[in-house]
């Protein structure tokens, strides 16, 4: 590998790029109620705005996976910076619902470019245990950044600062990662075999890959659905929505730091099955408790979803290695695409629940809480289905050899 590569700058730049992704997720969740009030939007319309974040992500992530070896990570990150900047600024100066949709789409595209470029780039810079450690440390900054963003949003909201001011904060890590990447030499790919798209596509046609693909759609909405809507759903529960989000993501960050030993002890299939059980318990508790007990629910939920994303992407790398960077991008992309599809549905569930509870005579905070909890009850179906699927996966893979020749290094979200 070339001695001209500044690994430290590239790695730190990757971390700040992922912090930008995390800020656009957590701060946007925090300002969602303010956006609704400022533009007179329904929950369903807010759901469509949310969906643009999740829609832009898989589009650029999949395209980035396809062109990674030809277009290069440096150019992909340049696109990320341009899209992040356009998206953040047009959100701040938005004058209509349509502008909010477009601006959020740009942000999502920037986030997907970050994932498409940084995962394989870090894998190419390091090898062996060092690579695994650095990838874990990189991906720790998504939940870690959400913790920081959640606390910033709570502080600024409590201080009656505008949602526009909160969005300006997301420009800080954006500028930092651009400075760190500027003028740097990026690494060359380590493995040639996984760089051929024909080999990738052939590997992606296997039953194992298809099964993981389907499960990823459900693990992603299980993780991101409750988190993205926590501001609206839990705002009248007697617990702070942003503190719940910070608690969940903080525990996820700590858990991912120790993710290697946990996966080694339980195995990928054991981690996924256990996570789906904890996630189901956590979401069910969210739908029934109020006050301080909501933080207990957050602990169960965090334990449940903590390892979903990294383990799913890791399962692709370990069990379908010839799918390469494209296979990992596709699986990550379907996770975000699934979340995008479900956002308006979740918003419409809230609207319908409000109408139903209002017809029962509820009003005010009582109405908001009842509608939110009714929506969470529906969300329990996602991890419940996963419990069944991962039981099948557990026994199916128990007889299979998870390691096959031609393995390529992989990152995890």
mmCIF file with all atom_site columns, C-alpha atoms in Angstrom, residues 35-118:
data_model
loop_
_atom_site.group_PDB
_atom_site.id
_atom_site.type_symbol
_atom_site.label_atom_id
_atom_site.label_alt_id
_atom_site.label_comp_id
_atom_site.label_asym_id
_atom_site.label_entity_id
_atom_site.label_seq_id
_atom_site.pdbx_PDB_ins_code
_atom_site.Cartn_x
_atom_site.Cartn_y
_atom_site.Cartn_z
_atom_site.occupancy
_atom_site.B_iso_or_equiv
_atom_site.pdbx_formal_charge
_atom_site.auth_seq_id
_atom_site.auth_comp_id
_atom_site.auth_asym_id
_atom_site.auth_atom_id
_atom_site.pdbx_PDB_model_num
ATOM 1  C CA . UNK A 1 35  ? -41.609 21.473 11.173  1.00 0.00 ? 35  UNK A CA 1
ATOM 2  C CA . UNK A 1 36  ? -45.188 20.239 11.530  1.00 0.00 ? 36  UNK A CA 1
ATOM 3  C CA . UNK A 1 37  ? -46.228 23.438 13.284  1.00 0.00 ? 37  UNK A CA 1
ATOM 4  C CA . UNK A 1 38  ? -44.297 25.816 11.016  1.00 0.00 ? 38  UNK A CA 1
ATOM 5  C CA . UNK A 1 39  ? -45.632 24.369 7.762   1.00 0.00 ? 39  UNK A CA 1
ATOM 6  C CA . UNK A 1 40  ? -48.992 23.048 9.006   1.00 0.00 ? 40  UNK A CA 1
ATOM 7  C CA . UNK A 1 41  ? -48.159 19.470 8.067   1.00 0.00 ? 41  UNK A CA 1
ATOM 8  C CA . UNK A 1 42  ? -49.965 16.268 8.999   1.00 0.00 ? 42  UNK A CA 1
ATOM 9  C CA . UNK A 1 43  ? -48.121 13.290 10.455  1.00 0.00 ? 43  UNK A CA 1
ATOM 10 C CA . UNK A 1 44  ? -48.444 11.548 7.094   1.00 0.00 ? 44  UNK A CA 1
ATOM 11 C CA . UNK A 1 45  ? -46.757 14.490 5.338   1.00 0.00 ? 45  UNK A CA 1
ATOM 12 C CA . UNK A 1 46  ? -43.987 14.432 7.932   1.00 0.00 ? 46  UNK A CA 1
ATOM 13 C CA . UNK A 1 47  ? -43.692 10.730 7.133   1.00 0.00 ? 47  UNK A CA 1
ATOM 14 C CA . UNK A 1 48  ? -43.096 11.503 3.469   1.00 0.00 ? 48  UNK A CA 1
ATOM 15 C CA . UNK A 1 49  ? -40.389 14.004 4.471   1.00 0.00 ? 49  UNK A CA 1
ATOM 16 C CA . UNK A 1 50  ? -38.756 11.330 6.621   1.00 0.00 ? 50  UNK A CA 1
ATOM 17 C CA . UNK A 1 51  ? -39.011 8.842  3.784   1.00 0.00 ? 51  UNK A CA 1
ATOM 18 C CA . UNK A 1 52  ? -36.898 11.085 1.531   1.00 0.00 ? 52  UNK A CA 1
ATOM 19 C CA . UNK A 1 53  ? -33.978 10.678 3.986   1.00 0.00 ? 53  UNK A CA 1
ATOM 20 C CA . UNK A 1 54  ? -34.321 6.912  3.783   1.00 0.00 ? 54  UNK A CA 1
ATOM 21 C CA . UNK A 1 55  ? -35.010 6.887  0.020   1.00 0.00 ? 55  UNK A CA 1
ATOM 22 C CA . UNK A 1 56  ? -31.986 8.934  -1.029  1.00 0.00 ? 56  UNK A CA 1
ATOM 23 C CA . UNK A 1 57  ? -29.744 6.770  1.124   1.00 0.00 ? 57  UNK A CA 1
ATOM 24 C CA . UNK A 1 58  ? -30.215 3.430  -0.717  1.00 0.00 ? 58  UNK A CA 1
ATOM 25 C CA . UNK A 1 59  ? -30.242 5.030  -4.168  1.00 0.00 ? 59  UNK A CA 1
ATOM 26 C CA . UNK A 1 60  ? -26.793 6.552  -3.758  1.00 0.00 ? 60  UNK A CA 1
ATOM 27 C CA . UNK A 1 61  ? -25.498 3.633  -1.687  1.00 0.00 ? 61  UNK A CA 1
ATOM 28 C CA . UNK A 1 62  ? -26.336 1.102  -4.396  1.00 0.00 ? 62  UNK A CA 1
ATOM 29 C CA . UNK A 1 63  ? -25.022 3.298  -7.212  1.00 0.00 ? 63  UNK A CA 1
ATOM 30 C CA . UNK A 1 64  ? -21.904 3.949  -5.141  1.00 0.00 ? 64  UNK A CA 1
ATOM 31 C CA . UNK A 1 65  ? -21.397 0.209  -4.732  1.00 0.00 ? 65  UNK A CA 1
ATOM 32 C CA . UNK A 1 66  ? -21.653 -0.266 -8.489  1.00 0.00 ? 66  UNK A CA 1
ATOM 33 C CA . UNK A 1 67  ? -19.148 2.466  -9.392  1.00 0.00 ? 67  UNK A CA 1
ATOM 34 C CA . UNK A 1 68  ? -16.826 2.263  -6.365  1.00 0.00 ? 68  UNK A CA 1
ATOM 35 C CA . UNK A 1 69  ? -13.913 0.770  -8.318  1.00 0.00 ? 69  UNK A CA 1
ATOM 36 C CA . UNK A 1 70  ? -14.366 2.958  -11.412 1.00 0.00 ? 70  UNK A CA 1
ATOM 37 C CA . UNK A 1 71  ? -15.490 6.324  -9.969  1.00 0.00 ? 71  UNK A CA 1
ATOM 38 C CA . UNK A 1 72  ? -13.476 5.976  -6.785  1.00 0.00 ? 72  UNK A CA 1
ATOM 39 C CA . UNK A 1 73  ? -14.132 6.759  -3.100  1.00 0.00 ? 73  UNK A CA 1
ATOM 40 C CA . UNK A 1 74  ? -12.633 10.251 -3.383  1.00 0.00 ? 74  UNK A CA 1
ATOM 41 C CA . UNK A 1 75  ? -15.177 11.309 -6.008  1.00 0.00 ? 75  UNK A CA 1
ATOM 42 C CA . UNK A 1 76  ? -18.023 9.567  -4.173  1.00 0.00 ? 76  UNK A CA 1
ATOM 43 C CA . UNK A 1 77  ? -17.192 11.594 -1.042  1.00 0.00 ? 77  UNK A CA 1
ATOM 44 C CA . UNK A 1 78  ? -17.093 14.774 -3.124  1.00 0.00 ? 78  UNK A CA 1
ATOM 45 C CA . UNK A 1 79  ? -20.645 14.003 -4.239  1.00 0.00 ? 79  UNK A CA 1
ATOM 46 C CA . UNK A 1 80  ? -21.537 13.353 -0.583  1.00 0.00 ? 80  UNK A CA 1
ATOM 47 C CA . UNK A 1 81  ? -20.238 16.790 0.467   1.00 0.00 ? 81  UNK A CA 1
ATOM 48 C CA . UNK A 1 82  ? -22.082 18.602 -2.319  1.00 0.00 ? 82  UNK A CA 1
ATOM 49 C CA . UNK A 1 83  ? -25.360 16.793 -1.567  1.00 0.00 ? 83  UNK A CA 1
ATOM 50 C CA . UNK A 1 84  ? -25.059 17.282 2.199   1.00 0.00 ? 84  UNK A CA 1
ATOM 51 C CA . UNK A 1 85  ? -24.425 21.002 1.727   1.00 0.00 ? 85  UNK A CA 1
ATOM 52 C CA . UNK A 1 86  ? -27.280 21.501 -0.738  1.00 0.00 ? 86  UNK A CA 1
ATOM 53 C CA . UNK A 1 87  ? -29.666 19.451 1.409   1.00 0.00 ? 87  UNK A CA 1
ATOM 54 C CA . UNK A 1 88  ? -28.877 21.190 4.682   1.00 0.00 ? 88  UNK A CA 1
ATOM 55 C CA . UNK A 1 89  ? -28.993 24.727 3.241   1.00 0.00 ? 89  UNK A CA 1
ATOM 56 C CA . UNK A 1 90  ? -32.222 24.175 1.298   1.00 0.00 ? 90  UNK A CA 1
ATOM 57 C CA . UNK A 1 91  ? -33.814 22.728 4.442   1.00 0.00 ? 91  UNK A CA 1
ATOM 58 C CA . UNK A 1 92  ? -32.826 25.826 6.421   1.00 0.00 ? 92  UNK A CA 1
ATOM 59 C CA . UNK A 1 93  ? -34.251 28.165 3.791   1.00 0.00 ? 93  UNK A CA 1
ATOM 60 C CA . UNK A 1 94  ? -37.216 25.972 2.840   1.00 0.00 ? 94  UNK A CA 1
ATOM 61 C CA . UNK A 1 95  ? -40.442 27.808 2.145   1.00 0.00 ? 95  UNK A CA 1
ATOM 62 C CA . UNK A 1 96  ? -42.717 24.908 1.347   1.00 0.00 ? 96  UNK A CA 1
ATOM 63 C CA . UNK A 1 97  ? -43.477 21.242 1.900   1.00 0.00 ? 97  UNK A CA 1
ATOM 64 C CA . UNK A 1 98  ? -42.075 20.387 -1.535  1.00 0.00 ? 98  UNK A CA 1
ATOM 65 C CA . UNK A 1 99  ? -38.757 22.065 -0.745  1.00 0.00 ? 99  UNK A CA 1
ATOM 66 C CA . UNK A 1 100 ? -38.480 20.039 2.457   1.00 0.00 ? 100 UNK A CA 1
ATOM 67 C CA . UNK A 1 101 ? -39.029 16.849 0.460   1.00 0.00 ? 101 UNK A CA 1
ATOM 68 C CA . UNK A 1 102 ? -36.305 17.715 -2.063  1.00 0.00 ? 102 UNK A CA 1
ATOM 69 C CA . UNK A 1 103 ? -33.817 18.953 0.537   1.00 0.00 ? 103 UNK A CA 1
ATOM 70 C CA . UNK A 1 104 ? -34.207 15.798 2.621   1.00 0.00 ? 104 UNK A CA 1
ATOM 71 C CA . UNK A 1 105 ? -33.670 13.679 -0.493  1.00 0.00 ? 105 UNK A CA 1
ATOM 72 C CA . UNK A 1 106 ? -30.344 15.434 -1.093  1.00 0.00 ? 106 UNK A CA 1
ATOM 73 C CA . UNK A 1 107 ? -29.300 14.761 2.502   1.00 0.00 ? 107 UNK A CA 1
ATOM 74 C CA . UNK A 1 108 ? -30.196 11.100 2.092   1.00 0.00 ? 108 UNK A CA 1
ATOM 75 C CA . UNK A 1 109 ? -28.106 10.874 -1.088  1.00 0.00 ? 109 UNK A CA 1
ATOM 76 C CA . UNK A 1 110 ? -25.134 12.363 0.763   1.00 0.00 ? 110 UNK A CA 1
ATOM 77 C CA . UNK A 1 111 ? -25.550 9.841  3.566   1.00 0.00 ? 111 UNK A CA 1
ATOM 78 C CA . UNK A 1 112 ? -25.671 6.909  1.150   1.00 0.00 ? 112 UNK A CA 1
ATOM 79 C CA . UNK A 1 113 ? -22.516 8.099  -0.596  1.00 0.00 ? 113 UNK A CA 1
ATOM 80 C CA . UNK A 1 114 ? -20.764 8.136  2.780   1.00 0.00 ? 114 UNK A CA 1
ATOM 81 C CA . UNK A 1 115 ? -21.669 4.498  3.407   1.00 0.00 ? 115 UNK A CA 1
ATOM 82 C CA . UNK A 1 116 ? -20.750 3.426  -0.128  1.00 0.00 ? 116 UNK A CA 1
ATOM 83 C CA . UNK A 1 117 ? -17.303 5.040  0.006   1.00 0.00 ? 117 UNK A CA 1
ATOM 84 C CA . UNK A 1 118 ? -16.130 4.671  3.600   1.00 0.00 ? 118 UNK A CA 1
#
